[in-house]
Amino acid sequence: MNTIRTATAITTLGLVAAMMAGCASAAADPGSGETSAPVDEVRLGYFANVTHAPALVGLEEGLFEDALGDVDVTTQVFNAGPAAIEALSAGAIDATYIGPNPSINTFIQSGGASARIVAGAATGGAALVVREGIDSPDDLAGTTLASPQLGNTQDVALRKWLADEGFETDTSGGGDVQVTPTENAQTLTLFQQGELDGAWLPEPWVSRLVLDAGAHVLQDEADLWEDGEFPTTVLLVRKEFLDEHPDVVAALLKGHEAAVQWIADNPDEAPAVINGAIEKETGKPLDDAVIERALEHVTFSVDPHADTFETLVENGIEAGTQKEGSIEGLFDLRLLNKQLEAEGEDTVSASGLGED
């Protein structure tokens, strides 16, 4: 039977095993859906966020287990993208739910050798929330704002938006507005204590600061994008794993697609299931009002919205958190589109940035 367990540390044994597995397998064509060597586990990363609900639902409802069959799924929970990328790059995990900017960073920094985006997961669900007394961008001069982690998707969005509003920031916390990367739960505590003036966060943390700490939304990120659609979460797979085990990735995608569909088909049950998964990871459930508000601001889809990624690259460069480089080849949507075609569903596009 497929088992699910949570990994809390990257062990030397795990790294050695990953290296040995890599050496033992010959590469296969991901587009063929065939594999060159058996594997008995896929190691999956995700965050305990509403924007990662397909991961939470897929695990809670046994959808990954059903899709993967004899292949176990083991998990590791992260706070933000850069930490997940470290684990992926070290070979400690095989795939992760993650924001687009860390995905872009690892691809550029590795010259395209590190990973591929194989599906979208969520759009929307991020905003800048601030304390009472801040009613316009002009009021932010001299304030201290948080983001989940330097270089993560919300950190880049915050720095880019501040630059557009005429504020200078730097990655050391200086400038007209001090940006302080802070773990999400700590951000809530510091905001309640009056030590932060606001934060650019993903859901459910936007809703937590609004409903639990008296913050208000100064800038919803959806208002900055055409039709309000911007990628918040994608499914990223280590390239070596994708090359060697496309059949396992295809099964993982089947579970992922089933989770996205389950959320759409079960709007009344989804909040409780997602909240139950968050409680398991954090030790405390969200208030019903928080989870309901958060879900109102997030859309779940397997479309990664590849057409936005060139803009995301430009934003990261302007924010000073990313090197210049090409992202051609970042997407490999062949396995996903093969499934969608078989189901009679519309396929999704890599927008010239990879295989589809």
XYZ file of C-alpha atoms in Angstrom:
356
model
C 0.000 0.000 0.000
C 1.170 3.466 -0.760
C 2.335 5.281 2.383
C 2.689 9.002 3.119
C 5.221 10.320 5.590
C 6.708 13.726 6.303
C 10.456 14.284 6.009
C 11.762 16.973 8.314
C 15.451 16.948 7.470
C 17.756 16.340 4.532
C 19.977 13.427 5.537
C 23.295 12.376 4.104
C 21.858 8.929 3.498
C 19.019 10.460 1.485
C 21.438 12.449 -0.644
C 23.620 9.401 -1.285
C 20.575 7.354 -2.222
C 19.419 10.052 -4.620
C 22.852 10.176 -6.241
C 22.978 6.396 -6.586
C 19.508 6.334 -8.108
C 20.561 8.951 -10.609
C 23.668 6.977 -11.596
C 21.734 3.724 -11.955
C 19.179 5.005 -14.460
C 19.492 5.894 -18.086
C 17.531 8.864 -19.356
C 14.176 8.331 -21.055
C 12.107 10.706 -23.150
C 9.570 12.433 -20.851
C 7.246 12.835 -23.820
C 7.022 9.073 -24.307
C 5.621 8.374 -20.826
C 8.034 5.421 -20.589
C 10.621 4.796 -17.900
C 14.077 3.277 -18.031
C 14.359 2.083 -14.438
C 11.900 1.334 -11.620
C 11.520 3.677 -8.668
C 9.606 3.001 -5.471
C 9.101 6.545 -4.188
C 8.598 10.140 -5.257
C 9.599 12.832 -2.752
C 7.267 15.811 -2.894
C 7.625 19.289 -1.399
C 4.829 21.757 -0.673
C 3.804 24.565 1.699
C 0.987 24.558 4.258
C -0.695 27.390 2.339
C -4.089 27.710 0.683
C -2.230 28.463 -2.548
C -0.873 24.893 -2.332
C -4.326 23.359 -1.869
C -3.899 20.803 -4.707
C -1.015 19.279 -2.735
C -3.004 19.340 0.506
C -6.107 17.826 -1.088
C -4.122 15.289 -3.100
C -2.559 13.974 0.085
C -5.633 14.192 2.317
C -7.964 12.533 -0.179
C -5.483 9.841 -1.244
C -5.473 11.062 -4.837
C -1.695 10.838 -5.219
C -1.802 7.419 -3.603
C -4.444 6.228 -6.073
C -2.552 7.585 -9.062
C 0.917 6.401 -8.063
C -0.043 2.839 -7.163
C 2.997 0.994 -5.823
C 5.121 4.154 -5.800
C 5.121 5.797 -2.371
C 4.881 9.564 -1.965
C 6.931 11.059 0.861
C 6.659 14.720 1.719
C 8.584 17.678 3.032
C 6.927 20.957 4.044
C 8.579 24.318 3.363
C 7.844 27.934 4.267
C 8.912 29.496 0.959
C 10.331 28.725 -2.453
C 14.089 29.269 -2.046
C 14.256 26.634 0.718
C 12.376 24.160 -1.481
C 14.776 24.878 -4.345
C 17.737 24.107 -2.077
C 16.236 20.696 -1.339
C 15.427 20.063 -5.008
C 18.917 21.075 -6.100
C 20.471 18.832 -3.448
C 18.495 15.869 -4.750
C 16.590 15.580 -1.463
C 13.187 15.937 -3.165
C 12.053 15.083 -6.670
C 9.223 17.560 -7.167
C 7.690 20.495 -5.369
C 4.763 22.862 -5.415
C 6.385 26.270 -5.560
C 6.041 29.841 -6.786
C 7.163 30.869 -10.264
C 10.093 33.113 -9.301
C 12.167 30.460 -7.490
C 11.433 28.152 -10.443
C 12.808 30.797 -12.788
C 15.840 31.381 -10.552
C 16.952 27.761 -10.413
C 16.463 27.322 -14.150
C 18.563 30.362 -15.027
C 21.261 29.725 -12.432
C 21.679 26.111 -13.587
C 21.668 26.970 -17.269
C 18.458 25.002 -17.684
C 19.798 21.825 -16.109
C 17.959 21.827 -12.783
C 14.205 21.493 -13.213
C 11.107 21.801 -15.378
C 7.627 23.166 -14.688
C 5.223 20.365 -15.590
C 1.902 21.969 -14.579
C 0.235 24.939 -13.000
C -1.524 24.716 -9.641
C -2.902 28.068 -8.464
C -3.404 31.647 -9.557
C -4.141 34.667 -7.389
C -4.168 34.747 -3.622
C -1.430 37.284 -2.848
C -1.610 40.852 -1.598
C 0.062 43.620 0.383
C -1.673 44.080 3.734
C -0.838 46.974 6.061
C -1.655 48.464 9.449
C -4.146 51.184 10.233
C -2.896 54.600 9.181
C -1.433 53.435 5.878
C -3.987 54.311 3.250
C -1.911 54.955 0.137
C 1.532 54.052 -1.220
C 2.806 57.486 -0.121
C 2.317 56.439 3.503
C 4.891 53.646 3.176
C 8.007 55.815 3.348
C 10.120 54.687 6.275
C 8.018 51.622 7.013
C 9.075 47.999 7.485
C 7.345 45.359 5.377
C 7.752 41.590 5.368
C 7.837 38.975 2.628
C 8.092 35.191 3.085
C 11.715 34.823 1.913
C 14.259 36.758 -0.119
C 13.711 35.975 -3.790
C 10.422 34.164 -3.357
C 7.458 35.101 -5.556
C 5.841 37.516 -3.100
C 9.200 39.091 -2.239
C 9.794 39.877 -5.920
C 6.256 41.204 -6.349
C 6.655 43.507 -3.347
C 10.016 44.910 -4.446
C 8.815 45.452 -8.018
C 5.645 47.206 -6.851
C 7.586 49.443 -4.464
C 9.957 50.392 -7.286
C 6.995 51.280 -9.486
C 5.702 53.489 -6.670
C 9.044 55.332 -6.539
C 10.622 53.631 -3.510
C 14.129 52.228 -3.405
C 14.821 48.926 -1.632
C 17.788 46.618 -1.426
C 18.278 42.978 -0.531
C 20.023 43.928 2.729
C 16.960 45.654 4.168
C 17.923 49.224 3.343
C 16.274 51.854 1.191
C 13.174 54.010 1.483
C 11.121 51.014 2.654
C 12.751 48.219 4.633
C 11.800 44.793 3.269
C 12.409 42.073 5.837
C 12.020 38.458 4.671
C 10.244 36.694 7.544
C 8.623 33.293 8.053
C 4.866 33.677 7.612
C 3.756 32.727 11.113
C 6.364 35.040 12.593
C 5.106 37.830 10.328
C 1.654 37.509 11.896
C 3.118 37.678 15.402
C 5.354 40.651 14.639
C 2.493 42.490 12.961
C 0.274 41.937 16.000
C 3.077 43.272 18.206
C 3.397 46.413 16.088
C 6.903 45.557 14.876
C 5.883 45.312 11.217
C 3.864 47.794 9.214
C 2.668 45.269 6.664
C 3.551 42.339 4.442
C 3.123 40.960 0.923
C 1.894 37.405 1.507
C 0.114 34.427 -0.046
C -3.130 33.009 1.292
C -4.137 32.133 3.965
C -1.740 34.651 5.521
C -3.366 37.630 3.810
C -6.689 36.635 5.338
C -5.103 35.889 8.712
C -3.612 39.356 8.979
C -6.876 40.928 7.836
C -9.225 38.944 10.093
C -6.971 38.055 13.029
C -4.752 41.136 13.230
C -6.785 44.062 11.884
C -4.778 44.647 8.700
C -6.309 45.865 5.459
C -5.378 45.229 1.838
C -3.441 48.088 0.271
C -2.655 46.272 -2.992
C -4.221 43.074 -4.283
C -1.737 41.582 -6.734
C -4.605 40.480 -8.977
C -5.211 44.129 -9.825
C -1.729 44.342 -11.361
C -2.282 41.618 -13.977
C -4.469 41.389 -17.059
C -7.754 39.688 -16.173
C -6.418 39.350 -12.627
C -4.597 36.136 -13.538
C -1.057 35.586 -12.308
C 0.616 32.310 -11.339
C 1.092 31.784 -7.627
C 1.960 28.080 -7.560
C 3.317 25.636 -10.142
C 4.456 22.020 -9.992
C 8.215 21.830 -10.545
C 10.099 18.561 -11.111
C 13.826 17.911 -10.939
C 14.972 17.452 -14.542
C 16.969 14.323 -13.818
C 13.940 12.698 -12.206
C 11.690 13.744 -15.095
C 14.144 12.349 -17.638
C 14.587 9.045 -15.825
C 11.059 8.432 -14.534
C 8.489 10.085 -16.809
C 5.938 7.395 -15.951
C 6.124 8.346 -12.269
C 5.837 12.040 -13.121
C 2.826 11.217 -15.306
C 1.217 9.432 -12.356
C 2.019 12.358 -10.076
C 0.379 14.663 -12.623
C -2.666 12.411 -12.698
C -2.991 12.815 -8.924
C -2.396 16.550 -9.210
C -5.037 16.969 -11.901
C -7.465 14.896 -9.828
C -6.846 17.171 -6.833
C -7.512 20.326 -8.853
C -10.719 18.769 -10.168
C -11.758 17.609 -6.694
C -11.518 21.173 -5.385
C -13.703 22.390 -8.257
C -16.238 19.610 -7.770
C -16.472 19.865 -3.980
C -16.684 23.562 -3.045
C -18.566 22.800 0.177
C -16.126 20.142 1.390
C -12.881 21.724 0.194
C -12.449 24.284 3.005
C -12.605 21.613 5.713
C -10.257 19.260 3.890
C -7.711 21.998 3.193
C -8.007 23.289 6.741
C -7.525 19.808 8.149
C -4.291 19.439 6.206
C -3.077 22.843 7.397
C -3.866 21.846 10.991
C -1.740 18.696 10.632
C 1.265 20.746 9.541
C 0.882 23.795 11.794
C -0.843 22.288 14.836
C -3.807 24.651 14.609
C -6.686 25.005 12.151
C -7.646 28.295 10.574
C -10.860 29.999 11.599
C -13.693 29.201 9.205
C -13.869 32.848 8.140
C -10.157 32.853 7.291
C -10.228 29.742 5.113
C -13.387 30.908 3.355
C -11.955 34.359 2.623
C -8.683 32.886 1.436
C -10.354 30.506 -1.011
C -12.364 33.362 -2.502
C -9.112 34.896 -3.735
C -7.446 31.809 -5.244
C -8.187 29.898 -8.448
C -6.870 26.374 -9.013
C -5.856 25.271 -12.497
C -3.305 23.030 -14.210
C -2.509 25.887 -16.615
C 0.818 27.427 -15.503
C 0.120 30.671 -17.394
C 3.467 30.465 -19.138
C 2.700 33.684 -21.005
C 3.367 35.662 -17.800
C 6.845 34.299 -17.145
C 8.858 36.721 -19.271
C 7.306 39.518 -17.221
C 8.183 37.647 -14.027
C 11.800 37.443 -15.193
C 11.885 41.191 -15.749
C 10.358 41.749 -12.305
C 12.980 39.584 -10.617
C 15.824 41.394 -12.340
C 14.379 44.764 -11.378
C 13.928 43.566 -7.789
C 17.607 42.613 -7.639
C 16.888 39.010 -6.650
C 17.552 37.299 -9.960
C 20.231 37.020 -12.598
C 19.540 37.744 -16.234
C 19.169 34.717 -18.437
C 16.959 32.773 -20.804
C 13.989 30.714 -19.613
C 13.494 28.982 -22.955
C 12.939 25.338 -22.043
C 11.591 26.000 -18.539
C 8.310 24.205 -19.292
C 7.735 20.572 -20.175
C 3.975 20.174 -20.474
C 3.969 17.111 -22.725
C 2.900 14.620 -20.073
C 0.163 16.917 -18.804
C -1.152 17.660 -22.278
C -1.143 13.964 -23.164
C -3.451 13.388 -20.196
C -5.650 16.356 -21.043
C -6.011 15.217 -24.652
C -6.958 11.700 -23.524
C -9.664 13.223 -21.318
C -10.965 15.464 -24.079
C -9.858 18.588 -22.215
C -8.168 21.681 -23.627
C -4.396 21.519 -23.574
C -2.191 24.228 -22.052
C 0.573 26.223 -23.689
C 4.255 26.677 -22.880
C 4.111 29.988 -24.791
C 7.304 29.155 -26.664
C 9.216 28.540 -23.432
C 9.468 24.766 -23.677
C 7.716 21.605 -24.764
C 3.943 21.344 -24.910
